[in-house]
Amino acid sequence: MDDVLRIVLIGFSGTGKTTVARLLAERLGWERYDTDEALEREFGMTIPEVFAERGEGVFRAAEREQLVRAVARDRVVVATGGGAVVDPATWGPDLLGRAGTLVVALDADPETMIARLRQQQAEQGAAVERPMLAGVDPRARIADRKTRRPEAYDRAAITLIVDDVPAESVAGEVAGLLLDPTAATEPAVRLMTTSSRSDIFIAPGLSSGLGAMTRDRWPKARRAWVISDTNVAELHWQGVKAAHGDAGFDTRMRAVAPGEGSKSLATAGELYDWMLSGAIERGDVVVALGGGVVGDLAGFVAATVLRGVGFVQVPTSLLAMVDASVGGKTGINHRAGKNLIGAFYQPPVVVVDPRFLATMPHRSLTEGWAEVIKHAVIQRSTPGGERGDLLRFLERNAHQLRVLAEPATTYLIRRNVALKAAVVEADERETGLRAFLNFGHTLGHAIEAADYRYLHGEAVAVGMRAATRIAFDLGLAGEADARTLDRLIETYGLPTTVEVDPEVAMGKIGSDKKRVSGSQRWVLPKAGGGVELCDDVAEDTVRRALDAVRVESTEN
């Protein structure tokens, strides 16, 4: 976002705006402008004293004038007072809506804000208590204001959840929103396993440099074999061909039919014939251009033709960007079930360009949110996932994300990819921790494979609801956990129920590849976040959960 001239930090008192603004300004080499500090100089007293002696009306008028002065500057980081943005007029084109202004909201739990405010008051030795701390129940007051003010704060381009996050880290995240993708030489995420390395580049507009990135990794390669589906190829083939042509590749393309039906031995055989008849060499590169189906299929072919050739993942769907393109799982389906034939094959290069999402059909885009929600639920059980902020991030940024606004979309994709990469690094071959990524997939795959009328993400969304109900029956999760999941699934437009023959679905569960020593392994959510593995859930418990998310067919 190289058109940003100023950054304005908003949020409740106690979310760390002043400290983050100072650190961010130092990092960027920009001016810092703190409206509360400017007001204290103007009035010659502290903010609590201004409220007590002059009243809130006088304070708000002066605060607005300070904000006008702040946003008139360029290359400035502005820290605002907690209530500065509640007035809708503040968002006009002369203030926060001014061109070149990036508004970032910081959000924290009431307990976090109270602790920080009390620390600030103790350090300042203020004689007058801060307004947010006044009275016998400041937590209830803050919670009430958070309930009444979200529409104001949620106008921000992005809201970051900052509980237990050092101010230096928050400043780094905000600075990262400004990175120029065309200047990126280092991957956003580097996935390191004992067998290989996967460099994952994530930024809007990266696909224009795809050929150069492929050439950088394989300097002597002659040909790029692009595998796509007919829908994606129509939209993006010419751009990918031109990018590789500019980098000196002889570029060839084969498009398969869209949908799970293409993940078959027959389609893989057709691709082998195409490549082998074209004299593919081990030094060549296979490029997967498409969603999860294309990535799984092309990855399987790349892993097996000539016992393995170069492989680049270029995901074009949200589901593939946050999940399928990362981690090296490849595969095709069998009549006995989904993904039962495959290989682990890490792509050395993954290029994620969020701009591809703008060309996706609505239903295909929507299904991807299921994997994003899955990551948010399992976060606390993943390496480095103690922050546990992704569920709240999805709630607070729902509007921006559903319209694919930047920088929220790219930030979320980076966080999801980093989460999955951390899991894969810890357990590449799914012997333990990586199984957590299967939350919602046991019943989800069964629903999907029953007749393939539901997309993968749609089936996983319903599978997560069923798994949560199993967890509730077993006493692992509470009603609040189920309500949070249901709310997110509905917010992001995913189905909450399915029409499926229960006997067919139960039969598909029996052929699931995740069975261990004959027992079905379930990934179940825990109260307060995270998941755990559970074997041998009673069949009647599974059937009750399936019934809870199943509706009878309306067909006659």
PDB file of C-alpha atoms in Angstrom, residues 244-435:
ATOM      1  CA  HIS A 244       6.741 -17.170 -17.824  1.00  0.00           C
ATOM      2  CA  GLY A 245       7.491 -16.250 -21.420  1.00  0.00           C
ATOM      3  CA  ASP A 246       9.178 -13.064 -20.257  1.00  0.00           C
ATOM      4  CA  ALA A 247      11.365 -15.241 -18.028  1.00  0.00           C
ATOM      5  CA  GLY A 248      12.416 -17.451 -20.941  1.00  0.00           C
ATOM      6  CA  PHE A 249      10.171 -20.464 -20.366  1.00  0.00           C
ATOM      7  CA  ASP A 250       8.573 -22.576 -23.073  1.00  0.00           C
ATOM      8  CA  THR A 251       5.151 -22.553 -21.422  1.00  0.00           C
ATOM      9  CA  ARG A 252       2.474 -25.175 -22.052  1.00  0.00           C
ATOM     10  CA  MET A 253      -0.972 -25.471 -20.543  1.00  0.00           C
ATOM     11  CA  ARG A 254      -3.583 -28.171 -20.022  1.00  0.00           C
ATOM     12  CA  ALA A 255      -6.967 -27.357 -18.504  1.00  0.00           C
ATOM     13  CA  VAL A 256      -9.075 -30.044 -16.819  1.00  0.00           C
ATOM     14  CA  ALA A 257     -12.764 -29.953 -16.030  1.00  0.00           C
ATOM     15  CA  PRO A 258     -13.618 -28.009 -12.844  1.00  0.00           C
ATOM     16  CA  GLY A 259     -14.648 -29.960  -9.775  1.00  0.00           C
ATOM     17  CA  GLU A 260     -13.719 -33.006  -7.713  1.00  0.00           C
ATOM     18  CA  GLY A 261     -14.390 -35.320 -10.628  1.00  0.00           C
ATOM     19  CA  SER A 262     -11.033 -34.326 -12.114  1.00  0.00           C
ATOM     20  CA  LYS A 263      -9.126 -35.634  -9.091  1.00  0.00           C
ATOM     21  CA  SER A 264      -9.053 -39.140 -10.572  1.00  0.00           C
ATOM     22  CA  LEU A 265      -6.623 -41.724 -11.864  1.00  0.00           C
ATOM     23  CA  ALA A 266      -8.090 -41.184 -15.312  1.00  0.00           C
ATOM     24  CA  THR A 267      -7.346 -37.445 -15.345  1.00  0.00           C
ATOM     25  CA  ALA A 268      -3.902 -38.013 -13.849  1.00  0.00           C
ATOM     26  CA  GLY A 269      -3.255 -40.523 -16.625  1.00  0.00           C
ATOM     27  CA  GLU A 270      -4.243 -37.982 -19.271  1.00  0.00           C
ATOM     28  CA  LEU A 271      -1.802 -35.486 -17.778  1.00  0.00           C
ATOM     29  CA  TYR A 272       0.974 -38.093 -17.730  1.00  0.00           C
ATOM     30  CA  ASP A 273       0.298 -38.792 -21.419  1.00  0.00           C
ATOM     31  CA  TRP A 274       0.443 -35.066 -22.234  1.00  0.00           C
ATOM     32  CA  MET A 275       3.699 -34.520 -20.394  1.00  0.00           C
ATOM     33  CA  LEU A 276       5.493 -37.694 -21.464  1.00  0.00           C
ATOM     34  CA  SER A 277       4.501 -37.293 -25.100  1.00  0.00           C
ATOM     35  CA  GLY A 278       5.866 -33.744 -24.861  1.00  0.00           C
ATOM     36  CA  ALA A 279       9.209 -35.047 -23.570  1.00  0.00           C
ATOM     37  CA  ILE A 280       9.029 -33.584 -20.067  1.00  0.00           C
ATOM     38  CA  GLU A 281      12.386 -33.522 -18.297  1.00  0.00           C
ATOM     39  CA  ARG A 282      13.266 -33.680 -14.631  1.00  0.00           C
ATOM     40  CA  GLY A 283      14.508 -30.112 -14.816  1.00  0.00           C
ATOM     41  CA  ASP A 284      11.074 -28.856 -15.924  1.00  0.00           C
ATOM     42  CA  VAL A 285       8.512 -27.226 -13.663  1.00  0.00           C
ATOM     43  CA  VAL A 286       4.820 -27.988 -13.116  1.00  0.00           C
ATOM     44  CA  VAL A 287       2.717 -24.943 -12.212  1.00  0.00           C
ATOM     45  CA  ALA A 288      -0.624 -25.505 -10.496  1.00  0.00           C
ATOM     46  CA  LEU A 289      -2.891 -22.584 -11.399  1.00  0.00           C
ATOM     47  CA  GLY A 290      -6.240 -22.925  -9.657  1.00  0.00           C
ATOM     48  CA  GLY A 291      -8.033 -23.941  -6.519  1.00  0.00           C
ATOM     49  CA  GLY A 292      -7.652 -26.915  -4.216  1.00  0.00           C
ATOM     50  CA  VAL A 293      -8.654 -29.502  -6.816  1.00  0.00           C
ATOM     51  CA  VAL A 294      -6.044 -28.306  -9.304  1.00  0.00           C
ATOM     52  CA  GLY A 295      -3.398 -27.988  -6.597  1.00  0.00           C
ATOM     53  CA  ASP A 296      -3.995 -31.529  -5.310  1.00  0.00           C
ATOM     54  CA  LEU A 297      -4.088 -33.033  -8.808  1.00  0.00           C
ATOM     55  CA  ALA A 298      -1.147 -31.093 -10.270  1.00  0.00           C
ATOM     56  CA  GLY A 299       0.895 -31.700  -7.126  1.00  0.00           C
ATOM     57  CA  PHE A 300       0.273 -35.440  -7.327  1.00  0.00           C
ATOM     58  CA  VAL A 301       1.300 -35.492 -10.980  1.00  0.00           C
ATOM     59  CA  ALA A 302       4.403 -33.367 -10.281  1.00  0.00           C
ATOM     60  CA  ALA A 303       5.387 -35.687  -7.424  1.00  0.00           C
ATOM     61  CA  THR A 304       5.099 -38.851  -9.528  1.00  0.00           C
ATOM     62  CA  VAL A 305       5.990 -38.063 -13.148  1.00  0.00           C
ATOM     63  CA  LEU A 306       9.666 -38.965 -13.642  1.00  0.00           C
ATOM     64  CA  ARG A 307       9.642 -39.565  -9.854  1.00  0.00           C
ATOM     65  CA  GLY A 308       9.300 -35.851  -9.215  1.00  0.00           C
ATOM     66  CA  VAL A 309       9.817 -32.555 -11.047  1.00  0.00           C
ATOM     67  CA  GLY A 310       9.787 -28.895 -10.018  1.00  0.00           C
ATOM     68  CA  PHE A 311       6.490 -27.667  -8.620  1.00  0.00           C
ATOM     69  CA  VAL A 312       4.964 -24.200  -8.104  1.00  0.00           C
ATOM     70  CA  GLN A 313       1.616 -23.617  -6.424  1.00  0.00           C
ATOM     71  CA  VAL A 314      -0.343 -20.574  -7.672  1.00  0.00           C
ATOM     72  CA  PRO A 315      -3.618 -20.773  -5.735  1.00  0.00           C
ATOM     73  CA  THR A 316      -6.511 -18.758  -7.139  1.00  0.00           C
ATOM     74  CA  SER A 317      -9.164 -19.624  -4.544  1.00  0.00           C
ATOM     75  CA  LEU A 318      -9.354 -18.565  -0.911  1.00  0.00           C
ATOM     76  CA  LEU A 319      -9.501 -22.190   0.201  1.00  0.00           C
ATOM     77  CA  ALA A 320      -6.318 -23.002  -1.691  1.00  0.00           C
ATOM     78  CA  MET A 321      -4.518 -19.848  -0.556  1.00  0.00           C
ATOM     79  CA  VAL A 322      -4.964 -20.459   3.157  1.00  0.00           C
ATOM     80  CA  ASP A 323      -4.865 -24.241   3.195  1.00  0.00           C
ATOM     81  CA  ALA A 324      -4.546 -26.529   0.175  1.00  0.00           C
ATOM     82  CA  SER A 325      -1.477 -24.914  -1.408  1.00  0.00           C
ATOM     83  CA  VAL A 326       0.518 -25.013   1.839  1.00  0.00           C
ATOM     84  CA  GLY A 327       1.967 -28.121   3.430  1.00  0.00           C
ATOM     85  CA  GLY A 328       2.697 -30.488   0.558  1.00  0.00           C
ATOM     86  CA  LYS A 329      -0.363 -32.726   0.612  1.00  0.00           C
ATOM     87  CA  THR A 330      -1.282 -33.881  -2.881  1.00  0.00           C
ATOM     88  CA  GLY A 331      -3.814 -36.448  -3.961  1.00  0.00           C
ATOM     89  CA  ILE A 332      -6.618 -37.827  -6.043  1.00  0.00           C
ATOM     90  CA  ASN A 333      -9.903 -39.424  -5.101  1.00  0.00           C
ATOM     91  CA  HIS A 334     -11.019 -43.036  -5.213  1.00  0.00           C
ATOM     92  CA  ARG A 335     -14.526 -44.417  -5.284  1.00  0.00           C
ATOM     93  CA  ALA A 336     -13.946 -45.495  -1.669  1.00  0.00           C
ATOM     94  CA  GLY A 337     -13.344 -41.907  -0.544  1.00  0.00           C
ATOM     95  CA  LYS A 338     -11.704 -38.531  -0.986  1.00  0.00           C
ATOM     96  CA  ASN A 339      -7.904 -38.100  -1.260  1.00  0.00           C
ATOM     97  CA  LEU A 340      -7.174 -41.766  -0.600  1.00  0.00           C
ATOM     98  CA  ILE A 341      -4.315 -41.823  -3.137  1.00  0.00           C
ATOM     99  CA  GLY A 342      -1.579 -39.225  -2.865  1.00  0.00           C
ATOM    100  CA  ALA A 343       1.850 -38.133  -1.721  1.00  0.00           C
ATOM    101  CA  PHE A 344       3.515 -35.556   0.499  1.00  0.00           C
ATOM    102  CA  TYR A 345       5.368 -33.228  -1.896  1.00  0.00           C
ATOM    103  CA  GLN A 346       6.321 -29.748  -0.718  1.00  0.00           C
ATOM    104  CA  PRO A 347       6.099 -27.050  -3.435  1.00  0.00           C
ATOM    105  CA  PRO A 348       9.409 -25.125  -3.332  1.00  0.00           C
ATOM    106  CA  VAL A 349       7.545 -21.969  -4.372  1.00  0.00           C
ATOM    107  CA  VAL A 350       4.011 -20.829  -3.541  1.00  0.00           C
ATOM    108  CA  VAL A 351       2.787 -17.520  -4.959  1.00  0.00           C
ATOM    109  CA  VAL A 352      -0.369 -16.156  -3.322  1.00  0.00           C
ATOM    110  CA  ASP A 353      -1.907 -13.147  -5.052  1.00  0.00           C
ATOM    111  CA  PRO A 354      -5.119 -12.086  -3.271  1.00  0.00           C
ATOM    112  CA  ARG A 355      -6.211 -10.169  -6.380  1.00  0.00           C
ATOM    113  CA  PHE A 356      -7.174 -13.492  -7.947  1.00  0.00           C
ATOM    114  CA  LEU A 357     -10.055 -13.663  -5.442  1.00  0.00           C
ATOM    115  CA  ALA A 358     -11.884 -10.841  -7.218  1.00  0.00           C
ATOM    116  CA  THR A 359     -12.508 -13.151 -10.188  1.00  0.00           C
ATOM    117  CA  MET A 360     -13.968 -16.024  -8.182  1.00  0.00           C
ATOM    118  CA  PRO A 361     -17.648 -17.043  -8.360  1.00  0.00           C
ATOM    119  CA  HIS A 362     -19.430 -16.091  -5.154  1.00  0.00           C
ATOM    120  CA  ARG A 363     -20.082 -19.649  -3.993  1.00  0.00           C
ATOM    121  CA  SER A 364     -16.499 -20.758  -4.598  1.00  0.00           C
ATOM    122  CA  LEU A 365     -15.160 -17.748  -2.707  1.00  0.00           C
ATOM    123  CA  THR A 366     -17.537 -18.312   0.188  1.00  0.00           C
ATOM    124  CA  GLU A 367     -16.506 -21.926   0.736  1.00  0.00           C
ATOM    125  CA  GLY A 368     -12.965 -20.779   1.480  1.00  0.00           C
ATOM    126  CA  TRP A 369     -14.062 -19.071   4.678  1.00  0.00           C
ATOM    127  CA  ALA A 370     -14.621 -22.516   6.210  1.00  0.00           C
ATOM    128  CA  GLU A 371     -10.877 -23.217   6.271  1.00  0.00           C
ATOM    129  CA  VAL A 372     -10.205 -19.745   7.689  1.00  0.00           C
ATOM    130  CA  ILE A 373     -12.720 -20.346  10.477  1.00  0.00           C
ATOM    131  CA  LYS A 374     -11.188 -23.787  11.084  1.00  0.00           C
ATOM    132  CA  HIS A 375      -7.770 -22.225  11.632  1.00  0.00           C
ATOM    133  CA  ALA A 376      -9.282 -19.701  14.042  1.00  0.00           C
ATOM    134  CA  VAL A 377     -10.833 -22.476  16.141  1.00  0.00           C
ATOM    135  CA  ILE A 378      -7.688 -24.606  16.335  1.00  0.00           C
ATOM    136  CA  GLN A 379      -5.296 -21.658  16.777  1.00  0.00           C
ATOM    137  CA  ARG A 380      -4.674 -22.060  20.504  1.00  0.00           C
ATOM    138  CA  SER A 381      -3.539 -25.666  19.948  1.00  0.00           C
ATOM    139  CA  THR A 382      -0.970 -24.772  17.287  1.00  0.00           C
ATOM    140  CA  PRO A 383       2.697 -23.743  17.705  1.00  0.00           C
ATOM    141  CA  GLY A 384       2.798 -20.053  18.583  1.00  0.00           C
ATOM    142  CA  GLY A 385      -0.997 -19.914  18.683  1.00  0.00           C
ATOM    143  CA  GLU A 386      -1.295 -18.660  22.254  1.00  0.00           C
ATOM    144  CA  ARG A 387      -2.407 -15.268  20.948  1.00  0.00           C
ATOM    145  CA  GLY A 388      -5.770 -16.816  20.135  1.00  0.00           C
ATOM    146  CA  ASP A 389      -7.001 -13.751  18.274  1.00  0.00           C
ATOM    147  CA  LEU A 390      -8.257 -15.070  14.953  1.00  0.00           C
ATOM    148  CA  LEU A 391     -11.858 -15.746  16.023  1.00  0.00           C
ATOM    149  CA  ARG A 392     -12.200 -12.152  17.220  1.00  0.00           C
ATOM    150  CA  PHE A 393     -10.346 -10.876  14.166  1.00  0.00           C
ATOM    151  CA  LEU A 394     -12.907 -12.583  11.925  1.00  0.00           C
ATOM    152  CA  GLU A 395     -15.765 -11.060  13.905  1.00  0.00           C
ATOM    153  CA  ARG A 396     -14.365  -7.518  14.011  1.00  0.00           C
ATOM    154  CA  ASN A 397     -13.261  -7.436  10.362  1.00  0.00           C
ATOM    155  CA  ALA A 398     -16.198  -9.292   8.831  1.00  0.00           C
ATOM    156  CA  HIS A 399     -17.332  -6.453   6.557  1.00  0.00           C
ATOM    157  CA  GLN A 400     -13.883  -5.709   5.188  1.00  0.00           C
ATOM    158  CA  LEU A 401     -13.095  -9.366   4.621  1.00  0.00           C
ATOM    159  CA  ARG A 402     -16.343 -10.268   2.895  1.00  0.00           C
ATOM    160  CA  VAL A 403     -15.733  -7.542   0.305  1.00  0.00           C
ATOM    161  CA  LEU A 404     -12.025  -8.511   0.051  1.00  0.00           C
ATOM    162  CA  ALA A 405     -10.856  -5.079   1.223  1.00  0.00           C
ATOM    163  CA  GLU A 406      -7.183  -4.438   1.762  1.00  0.00           C
ATOM    164  CA  PRO A 407      -5.130  -4.611   3.869  1.00  0.00           C
ATOM    165  CA  ALA A 408      -7.381  -6.878   5.964  1.00  0.00           C
ATOM    166  CA  THR A 409      -7.571  -9.636   3.346  1.00  0.00           C
ATOM    167  CA  THR A 410      -3.841 -10.020   2.785  1.00  0.00           C
ATOM    168  CA  TYR A 411      -3.129  -9.755   6.528  1.00  0.00           C
ATOM    169  CA  LEU A 412      -5.588 -12.578   7.256  1.00  0.00           C
ATOM    170  CA  ILE A 413      -4.172 -14.801   4.513  1.00  0.00           C
ATOM    171  CA  ARG A 414      -0.645 -14.295   5.861  1.00  0.00           C
ATOM    172  CA  ARG A 415      -1.742 -15.184   9.383  1.00  0.00           C
ATOM    173  CA  ASN A 416      -3.520 -18.336   8.161  1.00  0.00           C
ATOM    174  CA  VAL A 417      -0.578 -19.464   6.071  1.00  0.00           C
ATOM    175  CA  ALA A 418       1.815 -18.866   8.975  1.00  0.00           C
ATOM    176  CA  LEU A 419      -0.421 -20.940  11.259  1.00  0.00           C
ATOM    177  CA  LYS A 420      -0.580 -23.870   8.869  1.00  0.00           C
ATOM    178  CA  ALA A 421       3.138 -23.697   8.096  1.00  0.00           C
ATOM    179  CA  ALA A 422       3.942 -23.865  11.819  1.00  0.00           C
ATOM    180  CA  VAL A 423       1.793 -26.985  12.168  1.00  0.00           C
ATOM    181  CA  VAL A 424       3.355 -28.658   9.124  1.00  0.00           C
ATOM    182  CA  GLU A 425       6.881 -27.876  10.336  1.00  0.00           C
ATOM    183  CA  ALA A 426       6.076 -29.591  13.613  1.00  0.00           C
ATOM    184  CA  ASP A 427       4.423 -32.625  11.988  1.00  0.00           C
ATOM    185  CA  GLU A 428       4.866 -32.913   8.226  1.00  0.00           C
ATOM    186  CA  ARG A 429       3.528 -36.467   7.881  1.00  0.00           C
ATOM    187  CA  GLU A 430       0.462 -36.088  10.114  1.00  0.00           C
ATOM    188  CA  THR A 431       1.554 -38.368  12.936  1.00  0.00           C
ATOM    189  CA  GLY A 432       0.085 -36.117  15.623  1.00  0.00           C
ATOM    190  CA  LEU A 433      -0.273 -32.335  15.688  1.00  0.00           C
ATOM    191  CA  ARG A 434      -1.060 -31.937  11.971  1.00  0.00           C
ATOM    192  CA  ALA A 435      -4.224 -33.958  12.530  1.00  0.00           C
TER     193      ALA A 435
END
